[in-house]
Short mmCIF file of C-alpha atoms in Angstrom, two decimals:
data_model
loop_
_atom_site.label_atom_id
_atom_site.label_comp_id
_atom_site.label_asym_id
_atom_site.label_seq_id
_atom_site.Cartn_x
_atom_site.Cartn_y
_atom_site.Cartn_z
CA MET A 1 -45.21 91.41 42.71
CA ILE A 2 -43.47 88.17 41.71
CA PHE A 3 -40.37 89.02 43.66
CA ASP A 4 -41.87 89.63 46.92
CA ARG A 5 -41.56 86.30 48.68
CA VAL A 6 -38.23 85.95 50.28
CA LYS A 7 -37.84 83.05 52.77
CA PRO A 8 -36.68 84.70 55.99
CA LEU A 9 -32.88 84.15 56.41
CA ASP A 10 -33.12 84.32 60.23
CA ALA A 11 -35.58 81.45 60.37
CA ILE A 12 -33.17 79.35 58.15
CA LEU A 13 -30.15 80.20 60.25
CA ALA A 14 -32.06 79.50 63.35
CA ALA A 15 -32.58 75.85 62.26
CA ALA A 16 -29.00 75.69 61.04
CA GLU A 17 -27.76 76.66 64.57
CA LYS A 18 -29.16 73.39 65.84
CA LYS A 19 -26.28 71.55 64.06
CA SER A 20 -23.14 70.88 66.13
CA LEU A 21 -20.53 69.84 63.66
CA LYS A 22 -16.89 69.29 64.71
CA ARG A 23 -14.28 71.10 62.70
CA SER A 24 -12.07 68.21 61.80
CA LEU A 25 -11.19 68.79 58.10
CA GLY A 26 -7.84 70.32 57.04
CA GLY A 27 -7.04 71.72 53.58
CA ILE A 28 -5.37 68.45 52.25
CA GLN A 29 -8.26 66.42 53.49
CA LEU A 30 -10.73 68.86 51.91
CA MET A 31 -8.74 68.73 48.63
CA LEU A 32 -8.81 64.86 48.55
CA PHE A 33 -12.50 64.89 49.17
CA GLY A 34 -12.96 67.27 46.29
CA ILE A 35 -10.74 65.09 43.96
CA GLY A 36 -13.08 62.09 44.76
CA CYS A 37 -16.19 64.12 43.97
CA ILE A 38 -15.03 65.50 40.80
CA ILE A 39 -13.24 62.74 39.16
CA GLY A 40 -15.88 60.51 37.55
CA THR A 41 -18.12 60.42 34.52
CA GLY A 42 -16.85 63.30 32.33
CA ILE A 43 -13.41 62.20 31.94
CA PHE A 44 -14.30 58.40 31.32
CA VAL A 45 -17.27 59.15 29.04
CA LEU A 46 -16.93 62.55 27.33
CA THR A 47 -13.31 62.48 26.15
CA ALA A 48 -14.53 61.27 22.73
CA ALA A 49 -17.33 63.89 22.40
CA GLY A 50 -14.86 66.53 23.44
CA ALA A 51 -12.20 65.47 20.82
CA GLN A 52 -14.79 65.58 18.01
CA LYS A 53 -15.52 69.37 18.91
CA ALA A 54 -11.98 70.50 19.49
CA GLY A 55 -9.53 67.78 18.44
CA PRO A 56 -6.26 68.10 20.50
CA GLY A 57 -7.61 71.51 21.50
CA LEU A 58 -9.49 69.32 24.13
CA MET A 59 -6.56 69.97 26.48
CA LEU A 60 -7.25 73.76 26.23
CA ALA A 61 -11.02 73.00 26.79
CA PHE A 62 -10.36 71.35 30.13
CA ALA A 63 -8.34 74.49 31.26
CA ILE A 64 -11.13 76.90 30.20
CA ALA A 65 -13.85 74.83 31.94
CA GLY A 66 -11.63 74.46 35.08
CA ALA A 67 -11.10 78.21 35.28
CA VAL A 68 -14.90 78.88 35.29
CA CYS A 69 -15.35 76.22 38.04
CA VAL A 70 -12.68 77.90 40.20
CA VAL A 71 -14.56 81.18 40.59
CA ALA A 72 -17.94 79.37 40.74
CA ALA A 73 -16.63 77.17 43.61
CA LEU A 74 -15.50 80.17 45.62
CA CYS A 75 -19.02 81.62 45.44
CA TYR A 76 -20.50 78.32 46.37
CA ALA A 77 -18.13 78.15 49.40
CA GLU A 78 -19.27 81.46 50.90
CA ILE A 79 -22.94 80.86 50.57
CA ALA A 80 -22.81 77.31 51.70
CA ALA A 81 -20.96 78.49 54.77
CA THR A 82 -23.48 81.29 55.41
CA VAL A 83 -26.67 79.32 54.64
CA PRO A 84 -25.69 75.73 55.67
CA VAL A 85 -29.04 74.00 55.01
CA SER A 86 -30.36 71.41 52.41
CA GLY A 87 -31.69 72.52 49.00
CA SER A 88 -28.37 73.85 47.44
CA ALA A 89 -28.74 76.69 45.00
CA TYR A 90 -32.57 76.54 45.26
CA THR A 91 -32.53 77.38 49.06
CA TYR A 92 -29.82 79.98 48.61
CA THR A 93 -31.92 81.80 45.88
CA TYR A 94 -35.08 81.47 48.08
CA ALA A 95 -33.31 83.13 51.04
CA THR A 96 -31.81 86.03 48.94
CA MET A 97 -33.91 86.74 45.80
CA GLY A 98 -37.27 85.18 46.55
CA GLU A 99 -39.54 82.46 45.58
CA PHE A 100 -39.94 83.05 41.90
CA LEU A 101 -36.29 83.05 41.05
CA ALA A 102 -35.78 80.11 43.49
CA TRP A 103 -38.40 78.24 41.53
CA THR A 104 -36.49 78.81 38.23
CA VAL A 105 -33.30 77.60 39.91
CA GLY A 106 -35.04 74.49 41.43
CA TRP A 107 -36.61 73.72 38.06
CA ALA A 108 -33.25 73.97 36.24
CA LEU A 109 -31.69 71.72 38.92
CA VAL A 110 -34.36 69.12 38.14
CA LEU A 111 -33.13 69.35 34.43
CA GLU A 112 -29.42 69.21 35.54
CA TYR A 113 -29.61 66.22 37.74
CA ALA A 114 -32.08 64.07 35.89
CA ILE A 115 -30.46 64.52 32.43
CA ALA A 116 -26.92 64.00 33.95
CA ALA A 117 -28.06 60.77 35.57
CA SER A 118 -29.15 59.72 32.14
CA ALA A 119 -25.77 60.82 30.58
CA VAL A 120 -23.82 58.87 33.16
CA SER A 121 -26.19 55.74 32.58
CA VAL A 122 -25.27 55.97 28.78
CA GLY A 123 -21.61 56.03 29.69
CA TRP A 124 -21.74 53.15 31.92
CA SER A 125 -23.44 51.29 29.20
CA GLY A 126 -20.59 51.91 26.92
CA TYR A 127 -18.04 50.30 29.24
CA PHE A 128 -20.48 47.49 30.14
CA VAL A 129 -21.04 46.55 26.56
CA GLY A 130 -17.44 46.91 25.58
CA SER A 131 -15.23 45.91 28.52
CA ILE A 132 -17.47 43.48 30.42
CA LEU A 133 -19.59 41.74 27.70
CA ASP A 134 -17.43 41.84 24.61
CA GLU A 135 -13.89 41.84 25.83
CA THR A 136 -14.31 39.87 29.04
CA LEU A 137 -17.27 37.54 28.52
CA GLY A 138 -16.99 37.40 24.61
CA VAL A 139 -20.73 38.31 24.31
CA THR A 140 -21.66 40.79 21.61
CA LEU A 141 -24.86 42.76 22.26
CA PRO A 142 -26.53 43.76 18.93
CA ASN A 143 -26.80 47.41 18.16
CA TRP A 144 -30.62 47.26 18.42
CA LEU A 145 -30.24 46.55 22.27
CA SER A 146 -27.12 48.50 22.97
CA ALA A 147 -27.75 51.91 21.19
CA GLY A 148 -30.45 54.52 20.59
CA PRO A 149 -32.01 55.02 17.12
CA LEU A 150 -29.60 56.42 14.46
CA ALA A 151 -32.03 59.46 13.88
CA LEU A 152 -31.31 60.56 17.51
CA GLY A 153 -27.56 60.10 17.07
CA GLY A 154 -27.33 56.53 18.29
CA ALA A 155 -25.92 53.88 15.88
CA GLU A 156 -26.79 52.07 12.71
CA GLY A 157 -29.54 49.56 13.50
CA GLY A 158 -29.97 50.96 17.06
CA LEU A 159 -33.29 50.88 18.78
CA ILE A 160 -32.92 51.13 22.67
CA ASN A 161 -29.83 51.29 24.92
CA LEU A 162 -31.17 48.57 27.29
CA PRO A 163 -28.17 48.40 29.63
CA ALA A 164 -28.39 52.14 30.21
CA MET A 165 -32.14 51.84 30.80
CA VAL A 166 -31.67 48.96 33.29
CA ILE A 167 -28.93 50.53 35.34
CA ALA A 168 -31.02 53.67 35.84
CA LEU A 169 -33.96 51.65 36.92
CA LEU A 170 -31.81 49.42 39.30
CA ILE A 171 -30.37 52.47 41.02
CA THR A 172 -33.80 53.91 41.27
CA GLY A 173 -34.93 50.82 43.02
CA LEU A 174 -32.00 50.88 45.45
CA LEU A 175 -32.82 54.50 46.35
CA ILE A 176 -36.41 53.60 46.98
CA ILE A 177 -35.54 50.94 49.46
CA GLY A 178 -33.02 53.13 51.06
CA THR A 179 -29.70 51.76 50.12
CA SER A 180 -26.96 54.30 50.04
CA GLU A 181 -23.17 54.38 49.85
CA SER A 182 -21.11 54.00 52.91
CA ALA A 183 -18.08 56.32 53.43
CA LYS A 184 -15.67 53.28 53.07
CA PHE A 185 -17.31 51.98 49.95
CA ASN A 186 -17.10 55.43 48.44
CA ALA A 187 -13.46 55.74 49.42
CA VAL A 188 -12.72 52.43 47.59
CA LEU A 189 -14.37 53.67 44.49
CA VAL A 190 -12.36 56.92 44.51
CA ALA A 191 -9.16 54.85 44.82
CA ILE A 192 -10.26 52.73 41.90
CA LYS A 193 -10.96 55.72 39.65
CA VAL A 194 -7.72 57.62 40.58
CA THR A 195 -5.60 54.51 40.13
CA ALA A 196 -7.03 53.76 36.86
CA LEU A 197 -6.41 57.15 35.43
CA THR A 198 -2.99 57.27 36.81
CA ALA A 199 -2.08 54.09 35.10
CA PHE A 200 -3.64 55.36 31.83
CA ILE A 201 -1.45 58.55 32.07
CA ALA A 202 1.71 56.49 32.73
CA LEU A 203 1.21 53.94 29.97
CA THR A 204 0.17 56.43 27.17
CA LEU A 205 2.70 59.10 27.85
CA THR A 206 5.51 56.62 27.85
CA SER A 207 4.30 54.55 25.11
CA PRO A 208 6.28 54.05 21.90
CA ALA A 209 3.09 54.86 19.97
CA PHE A 210 3.02 58.42 21.40
CA GLU A 211 3.88 60.97 18.72
CA THR A 212 3.84 64.71 18.95
CA GLU A 213 2.77 64.99 15.22
CA ARG A 214 -0.68 63.76 16.29
CA PHE A 215 -1.28 67.09 18.03
CA ASN A 216 -0.96 68.97 14.60
CA PRO A 217 -3.28 70.74 13.98
CA PHE A 218 -3.79 71.54 17.62
CA LEU A 219 -7.04 73.48 16.95
CA PRO A 220 -8.75 72.12 13.85
CA ALA A 221 -11.94 73.84 14.72
CA GLY A 222 -10.36 76.96 16.19
CA VAL A 223 -10.54 78.26 19.59
CA PHE A 224 -14.02 79.77 19.27
CA GLY A 225 -16.38 78.01 16.80
CA GLY A 226 -19.15 80.53 16.95
CA PHE A 227 -21.99 81.02 19.50
CA GLY A 228 -24.50 78.05 19.23
CA SER A 229 -22.12 75.80 17.19
CA GLY A 230 -20.67 73.82 20.07
CA LEU A 231 -17.36 73.61 18.29
CA GLY A 232 -13.77 74.65 18.90
CA ALA A 233 -12.02 74.58 22.17
CA VAL A 234 -14.69 76.79 23.93
CA GLY A 235 -17.45 74.61 22.58
CA ALA A 236 -15.60 71.55 23.89
CA ALA A 237 -15.23 73.29 27.30
CA ALA A 238 -18.88 73.82 27.40
CA THR A 239 -19.47 70.05 27.10
CA ILE A 240 -16.33 69.09 29.17
CA PHE A 241 -17.77 71.18 32.06
CA PHE A 242 -19.74 68.07 32.93
CA ALA A 243 -16.49 66.55 33.93
CA TYR A 244 -16.15 69.03 36.87
CA VAL A 245 -19.75 68.82 38.38
CA GLY A 246 -19.48 67.61 41.93
CA PHE A 247 -17.16 70.27 43.34
CA ASP A 248 -20.12 72.07 44.95
CA ALA A 249 -20.29 69.05 47.46
CA VAL A 250 -16.96 70.30 48.80
CA SER A 251 -18.29 73.77 49.49
CA THR A 252 -20.89 72.41 51.89
CA ALA A 253 -18.08 71.07 54.13
CA ALA A 254 -17.00 74.62 55.10
CA GLU A 255 -18.61 74.31 58.63
CA GLU A 256 -16.53 71.28 59.38
CA THR A 257 -13.31 72.67 58.20
CA LYS A 258 -10.55 73.91 60.55
CA ASP A 259 -9.54 77.47 59.66
CA PRO A 260 -12.11 77.70 56.81
CA GLN A 261 -10.79 81.11 55.61
CA ARG A 262 -7.51 79.31 54.63
CA ASN A 263 -8.42 75.68 54.12
CA VAL A 264 -11.74 76.13 52.09
CA PRO A 265 -10.06 77.88 48.99
CA LEU A 266 -7.16 75.49 49.31
CA GLY A 267 -9.46 72.51 49.19
CA LEU A 268 -11.63 73.91 46.47
CA VAL A 269 -9.07 75.45 44.18
CA GLY A 270 -6.40 72.78 44.93
CA SER A 271 -8.81 69.87 43.95
CA LEU A 272 -9.87 71.72 40.92
CA LEU A 273 -6.39 72.50 39.69
CA PHE A 274 -5.31 68.90 40.37
CA CYS A 275 -8.18 67.55 38.34
CA THR A 276 -7.62 70.00 35.65
CA LEU A 277 -3.98 68.91 35.29
CA PHE A 278 -5.04 65.22 35.57
CA TYR A 279 -7.59 65.68 32.79
CA ILE A 280 -5.13 67.53 30.48
CA LEU A 281 -2.50 64.64 30.89
CA VAL A 282 -5.27 62.06 30.12
CA ALA A 283 -6.29 64.01 27.08
CA ALA A 284 -2.60 64.20 26.03
CA GLY A 285 -2.11 60.54 26.41
CA ALA A 286 -5.12 59.66 24.52
CA ILE A 287 -4.49 62.04 21.62
CA GLY A 288 -0.64 61.51 21.43
CA THR A 289 -1.14 57.71 21.08
CA ILE A 290 -4.03 57.13 18.73
CA GLY A 291 -4.76 60.72 17.55
CA GLY A 292 -7.88 62.90 18.34
CA GLN A 293 -8.64 64.69 15.21
CA PRO A 294 -12.40 65.27 14.54
CA ILE A 295 -14.12 63.65 11.66
CA MET A 296 -14.73 66.53 9.28
CA GLY A 297 -17.87 67.20 7.38
CA PRO A 298 -18.50 69.55 4.39
CA GLY A 299 -16.56 72.76 4.49
CA GLY A 300 -14.02 71.37 6.86
CA ILE A 301 -16.47 71.68 9.80
CA PRO A 302 -16.54 68.76 12.40
CA PHE A 303 -19.79 66.74 12.20
CA PRO A 304 -21.70 67.45 15.46
CA ALA A 305 -20.97 65.13 18.35
CA GLY A 306 -23.99 62.79 18.97
CA SER A 307 -25.42 63.47 15.60
CA GLU A 308 -26.77 61.13 13.05
CA GLU A 309 -24.15 62.06 10.49
CA LEU A 310 -21.26 61.34 12.86
CA ALA A 311 -22.80 57.91 13.68
CA ARG A 312 -22.81 57.09 10.04
CA GLN A 313 -19.13 58.09 9.70
CA CYS A 314 -18.20 56.06 12.72
CA ALA A 315 -19.86 53.07 11.25
CA LEU A 316 -17.26 53.13 8.40
CA PRO A 317 -14.18 50.93 8.56
CA ALA A 318 -12.02 53.99 8.08
CA HIS A 319 -13.16 55.57 11.33
CA ALA A 320 -14.01 52.49 13.39
CA ASP A 321 -10.93 52.70 15.61
CA ALA A 322 -10.99 56.64 15.96
CA LEU A 323 -11.09 58.06 19.45
CA VAL A 324 -14.05 60.20 18.48
CA CYS A 325 -16.10 57.07 17.69
CA SER A 326 -15.50 55.18 20.92
CA ASN A 327 -18.15 54.58 23.62
CA GLU A 328 -15.46 53.61 26.07
CA ALA A 329 -12.59 56.04 25.03
CA LEU A 330 -9.90 55.38 27.58
CA ALA A 331 -10.12 51.65 27.68
CA HIS A 332 -10.20 51.78 23.70
CA VAL A 333 -6.95 53.82 23.63
CA LEU A 334 -5.04 51.28 25.86
CA ARG A 335 -6.33 48.34 23.63
CA GLN A 336 -5.02 50.15 20.59
CA ILE A 337 -1.63 50.52 21.98
CA GLY A 338 -1.19 46.93 23.16
CA TRP A 339 -2.33 47.14 26.65
CA SER A 340 -5.66 45.23 26.19
CA GLY A 341 -5.52 43.70 29.71
CA VAL A 342 -4.87 47.11 31.48
CA GLY A 343 -7.64 48.51 29.16
CA ASN A 344 -10.19 45.94 30.22
CA VAL A 345 -9.36 46.59 33.85
CA LEU A 346 -9.91 50.39 33.22
CA GLY A 347 -13.21 49.38 31.78
CA VAL A 348 -14.03 47.38 34.89
CA ALA A 349 -13.13 50.28 37.00
CA ALA A 350 -15.61 52.52 35.14
CA PHE A 351 -18.15 49.81 35.29
CA LEU A 352 -17.83 49.59 39.08
CA ALA A 353 -17.51 53.35 39.80
CA LEU A 354 -20.09 55.01 37.57
CA PRO A 355 -23.17 53.54 39.26
CA SER A 356 -22.28 55.38 42.30
CA VAL A 357 -22.37 58.52 40.35
CA ILE A 358 -25.82 57.75 39.01
CA LEU A 359 -26.98 57.07 42.55
CA VAL A 360 -25.70 60.58 43.82
CA LEU A 361 -27.27 62.32 40.86
CA LEU A 362 -30.58 60.64 41.29
CA PHE A 363 -30.46 61.22 45.08
CA ALA A 364 -29.78 65.03 44.59
CA GLN A 365 -32.48 65.34 42.03
CA THR A 366 -35.19 63.64 44.15
CA ARG A 367 -34.13 65.71 47.25
CA ILE A 368 -34.51 69.01 45.29
CA PHE A 369 -37.98 67.83 44.12
CA PHE A 370 -38.75 66.78 47.70
CA VAL A 371 -37.74 70.28 49.13
CA MET A 372 -39.84 72.00 46.50
CA SER A 373 -42.82 69.79 47.31
CA ARG A 374 -42.33 70.39 51.01
CA ASP A 375 -42.43 74.11 50.36
CA GLY A 376 -45.77 73.79 48.59
CA LEU A 377 -44.48 74.53 45.12
CA LEU A 378 -45.09 71.04 43.77
CA PRO A 379 -47.94 68.63 44.68
CA GLU A 380 -47.57 67.30 48.32
CA PHE A 381 -47.91 63.68 47.09
CA LEU A 382 -44.29 64.00 45.71
CA SER A 383 -42.92 64.40 49.28
CA ARG A 384 -44.62 61.33 50.59
CA VAL A 385 -42.29 59.13 52.54
CA HIS A 386 -42.62 55.40 52.36
CA PRO A 387 -43.87 53.89 55.77
CA ARG A 388 -41.38 51.12 55.65
CA TRP A 389 -38.24 52.41 53.81
CA GLN A 390 -38.66 56.08 54.99
CA THR A 391 -37.71 57.49 51.52
CA PRO A 392 -39.51 59.80 49.22
CA HIS A 393 -40.52 56.76 47.03
CA VAL A 394 -43.10 58.50 44.75
CA VAL A 395 -40.74 61.29 43.51
CA THR A 396 -37.93 58.78 43.24
CA ALA A 397 -39.83 56.34 41.07
CA LEU A 398 -41.08 59.03 38.65
CA THR A 399 -37.58 60.57 38.39
CA GLY A 400 -36.07 57.11 37.80
CA ILE A 401 -38.47 56.41 34.84
CA VAL A 402 -37.68 59.67 33.25
CA VAL A 403 -33.88 59.13 33.59
CA ALA A 404 -34.22 55.53 32.19
CA VAL A 405 -36.24 56.69 29.11
CA GLY A 406 -33.71 59.46 28.38
CA ALA A 407 -30.77 57.03 28.72
CA ALA A 408 -32.42 54.40 26.58
CA PHE A 409 -32.73 56.65 23.37
CA PHE A 410 -30.26 59.45 23.43
CA PRO A 411 -26.30 59.70 23.20
CA VAL A 412 -24.13 60.74 26.05
CA GLY A 413 -22.91 63.81 24.33
CA GLN A 414 -26.32 65.28 23.70
CA LEU A 415 -27.37 64.53 27.26
CA ALA A 416 -24.31 66.05 28.89
CA ASP A 417 -24.86 69.33 27.06
CA ILE A 418 -28.51 69.74 28.10
CA ALA A 419 -27.43 68.89 31.70
CA ASN A 420 -24.80 71.53 31.46
CA ALA A 421 -27.35 74.11 30.49
CA GLY A 422 -29.18 73.65 33.75
CA THR A 423 -25.99 73.56 35.74
CA LEU A 424 -24.57 76.79 34.30
CA TYR A 425 -27.73 78.72 35.12
CA ALA A 426 -27.67 77.47 38.71
CA PHE A 427 -24.04 78.28 39.19
CA ALA A 428 -24.61 81.83 37.85
CA MET A 429 -27.60 82.34 40.19
CA VAL A 430 -25.52 81.21 43.11
CA ALA A 431 -22.97 83.97 42.20
CA VAL A 432 -25.78 86.48 42.22
CA ALA A 433 -27.20 85.22 45.51
CA VAL A 434 -23.66 85.65 47.22
CA MET A 435 -23.39 89.32 46.07
CA VAL A 436 -27.05 90.09 47.09
CA LEU A 437 -26.60 88.49 50.46
CA ARG A 438 -23.28 90.28 51.03
CA ARG A 439 -25.02 93.52 50.30
CA ARG A 440 -28.20 93.07 52.31
CA ARG A 441 -27.06 91.05 55.12
CA SER A 442 -23.47 92.01 55.91
CA ASP A 443 -24.16 91.33 59.52
CA VAL A 444 -24.57 87.63 59.06
CA HIS A 445 -21.56 85.51 60.29
CA ARG A 446 -19.72 83.86 57.42
CA HIS A 447 -17.44 80.92 58.26
CA PHE A 448 -15.73 81.62 54.88
CA ARG A 449 -15.66 84.93 53.02
CA VAL A 450 -14.66 85.21 49.40
CA LYS A 451 -11.78 87.84 48.83
CA GLY A 452 -12.32 90.04 45.86
CA LEU A 453 -15.99 89.21 45.46
CA TRP A 454 -16.34 92.35 43.19
CA PHE A 455 -14.33 90.38 40.71
CA VAL A 456 -15.23 86.67 41.53
CA GLY A 457 -18.98 87.11 41.35
CA PRO A 458 -19.15 88.80 37.97
CA ALA A 459 -16.50 86.47 36.53
CA THR A 460 -18.62 83.43 37.64
CA ILE A 461 -21.71 84.92 35.88
CA ALA A 462 -19.81 85.98 32.78
CA GLY A 463 -18.03 82.51 32.52
CA CYS A 464 -21.30 80.65 32.91
CA LEU A 465 -23.04 82.70 30.22
CA PHE A 466 -20.07 82.43 27.94
CA LEU A 467 -19.99 78.62 28.23
CA PHE A 468 -23.88 78.48 27.83
CA LEU A 469 -23.83 80.48 24.69
CA ASN A 470 -21.07 78.04 23.25
CA LEU A 471 -23.31 74.97 23.83
CA PRO A 472 -24.87 73.53 20.62
CA GLY A 473 -27.92 75.51 19.60
CA GLU A 474 -30.10 72.45 20.31
CA ALA A 475 -29.04 72.26 23.86
CA MET A 476 -29.25 76.00 24.51
CA VAL A 477 -32.91 75.96 23.33
CA VAL A 478 -33.86 73.18 25.90
CA LEU A 479 -33.25 75.43 28.91
CA PRO A 480 -35.56 78.32 27.93
CA ALA A 481 -38.22 75.80 26.77
CA TRP A 482 -37.92 73.85 30.00
CA THR A 483 -38.06 77.38 31.85
CA ALA A 484 -41.34 78.34 30.01
CA ILE A 485 -42.82 75.12 31.10
CA GLY A 486 -41.78 75.92 34.71
CA PHE A 487 -43.30 79.43 34.35
CA LEU A 488 -46.70 77.87 33.52
CA VAL A 489 -46.45 75.49 36.43
CA TYR A 490 -45.52 78.19 38.82
CA PHE A 491 -48.32 80.70 37.87
CA LEU A 492 -50.99 78.05 37.29
CA TYR A 493 -50.32 75.95 40.38
CA SER A 494 -47.32 76.68 42.63
CA ARG A 495 -47.66 80.40 43.45
CA ARG A 496 -51.08 80.00 45.04
CA ARG A 497 -50.19 76.89 46.88
CA SER A 498 -46.87 78.11 48.30
CA HIS A 499 -46.44 77.70 52.02
CA LEU A 500 -44.51 80.84 52.16
CA GLY A 501 -47.32 82.66 50.35
CA GLN A 502 -49.72 81.27 52.95
CA GLY A 503 -47.57 82.59 55.77
CA ILE A 504 -45.83 79.37 56.83
CA VAL A 505 -42.12 78.73 56.73
CA GLU A 506 -40.95 75.24 57.18
CA VAL A 507 -37.15 74.77 57.92
CA VAL A 508 -35.53 71.40 58.25
CA ASP A 509 -32.34 70.67 60.07
CA ALA A 510 -30.42 68.56 57.51
CA VAL A 511 -28.42 66.66 60.18
CA ALA A 512 -31.18 65.92 62.81
CA GLY A 513 -33.96 65.72 60.36
CA GLU A 514 -36.18 67.83 62.54
CA GLU A 515 -38.81 70.10 60.78
CA THR A 516 -39.76 73.45 62.35
CA ALA A 517 -42.93 75.38 61.24
CA ILE A 518 -42.52 78.93 61.79
CA PRO A 519 -45.79 81.06 61.16
CA ILE A 520 -45.15 84.55 59.63
CA HIS A 521 -47.37 87.21 58.51
CA PRO A 522 -48.29 86.67 54.60
CA PRO A 523 -46.53 89.43 52.68
CA ARG A 524 -48.64 92.56 52.17
CA PRO A 525 -49.38 93.53 48.63
CA ARG A 526 -47.57 96.56 47.47
CA ASN A 527 -49.37 99.72 46.22
#
């Protein structure tokens, strides 16, 4: 049976009990932490792609994506408080539904984090080329060095996005030698991001250029553009979902929160609602000042975001200043309404803040690989630790190369859609894991317990599935294709080399870094 290997929850919890974490976080502190984790790449980078899919309906798209994230966040909070160890959704699934499904989740997380890191690298490149090189230094980088090929949705004359590739490799190098963000440095970056977006909202909503007529038609592609089209407000929500990724980091703080039953939902839901309102105001400011109508193709249907056809249209003088054609949307809006200096400062803020997001995504991806390798599901050489830097240098280097290649040749919109496919699958599996664990192990202590799980769990699964089906068809195909490759790897290599299959469970205390090998009897074959 392929569902017969479940990692013993008691062994995982035994290791988790070694942790002694002080409960010091209140609801407001947790909410502020969540805001810092969530606000990042999506709002700086994907505003243009979202507007091309939905026009002014981008505002509705933020609300739809935020609603799905709220129910998913509550599921994450309960299971993170119940199974507080490293490995995220991969470990949760391993402890509830077994090795095979855990493998599919880990494999999907690899897709999520690696592609997301590529997407952020491309987004950073747009602000670097526009705000730093062009506007600040007066240096114009030719298309063949700053964009991918036109056939892949890049730009006319594009060959390689060199800045995106370089930043991905630089961050990879930093991770290999062990450089990480300090809490103070991260707090400064959060302050920069929030201040920049607050200034954007204030300047655009009060600008003389703001006109309500720009919101008509509000839904040029409708609410629902059709499954697989990636269009309409729901299609934009499937892409904009990328702007919310990061809230799961908040859920892991449940053990360090005072009165978690009250403060965890306050922190999670509060931060998501704040960010949703923030995002809607940013979208309103951008669209109300310079417009956000999509560029229409034959039959009044918007050209696909990140497509060769859209790239050709954006190269025309008639669309050169359109919001949907900008690689640095928010800075571009401020320049268009006469705030060039502030626009450049906002571009610098994105330039400074986005590399930290790349670092976090690459770190998370390599650690998922590391955990899977340590479980025997991937070759052991991937979990080798450098003798000097004490980091998993092999898997970090391999991941960084893949991320850099993706960033060099593909546009941000396409990358974000592919990353979202993996994310949505992982979130849905977390909801399933919460319900399974609640039914099978009701005796386990939970620092936070979701109220109304009978609704929240299925709502999370349905919401994730609905958004997945509204991704562009090309992005939807990637996940099953990637999963099929994962099946081959699992059945040809991983299943027979699994440590759990050999009767050994290795559990790591994420705080102390101590590893405990617990021998168990191999599962008996069922008749």
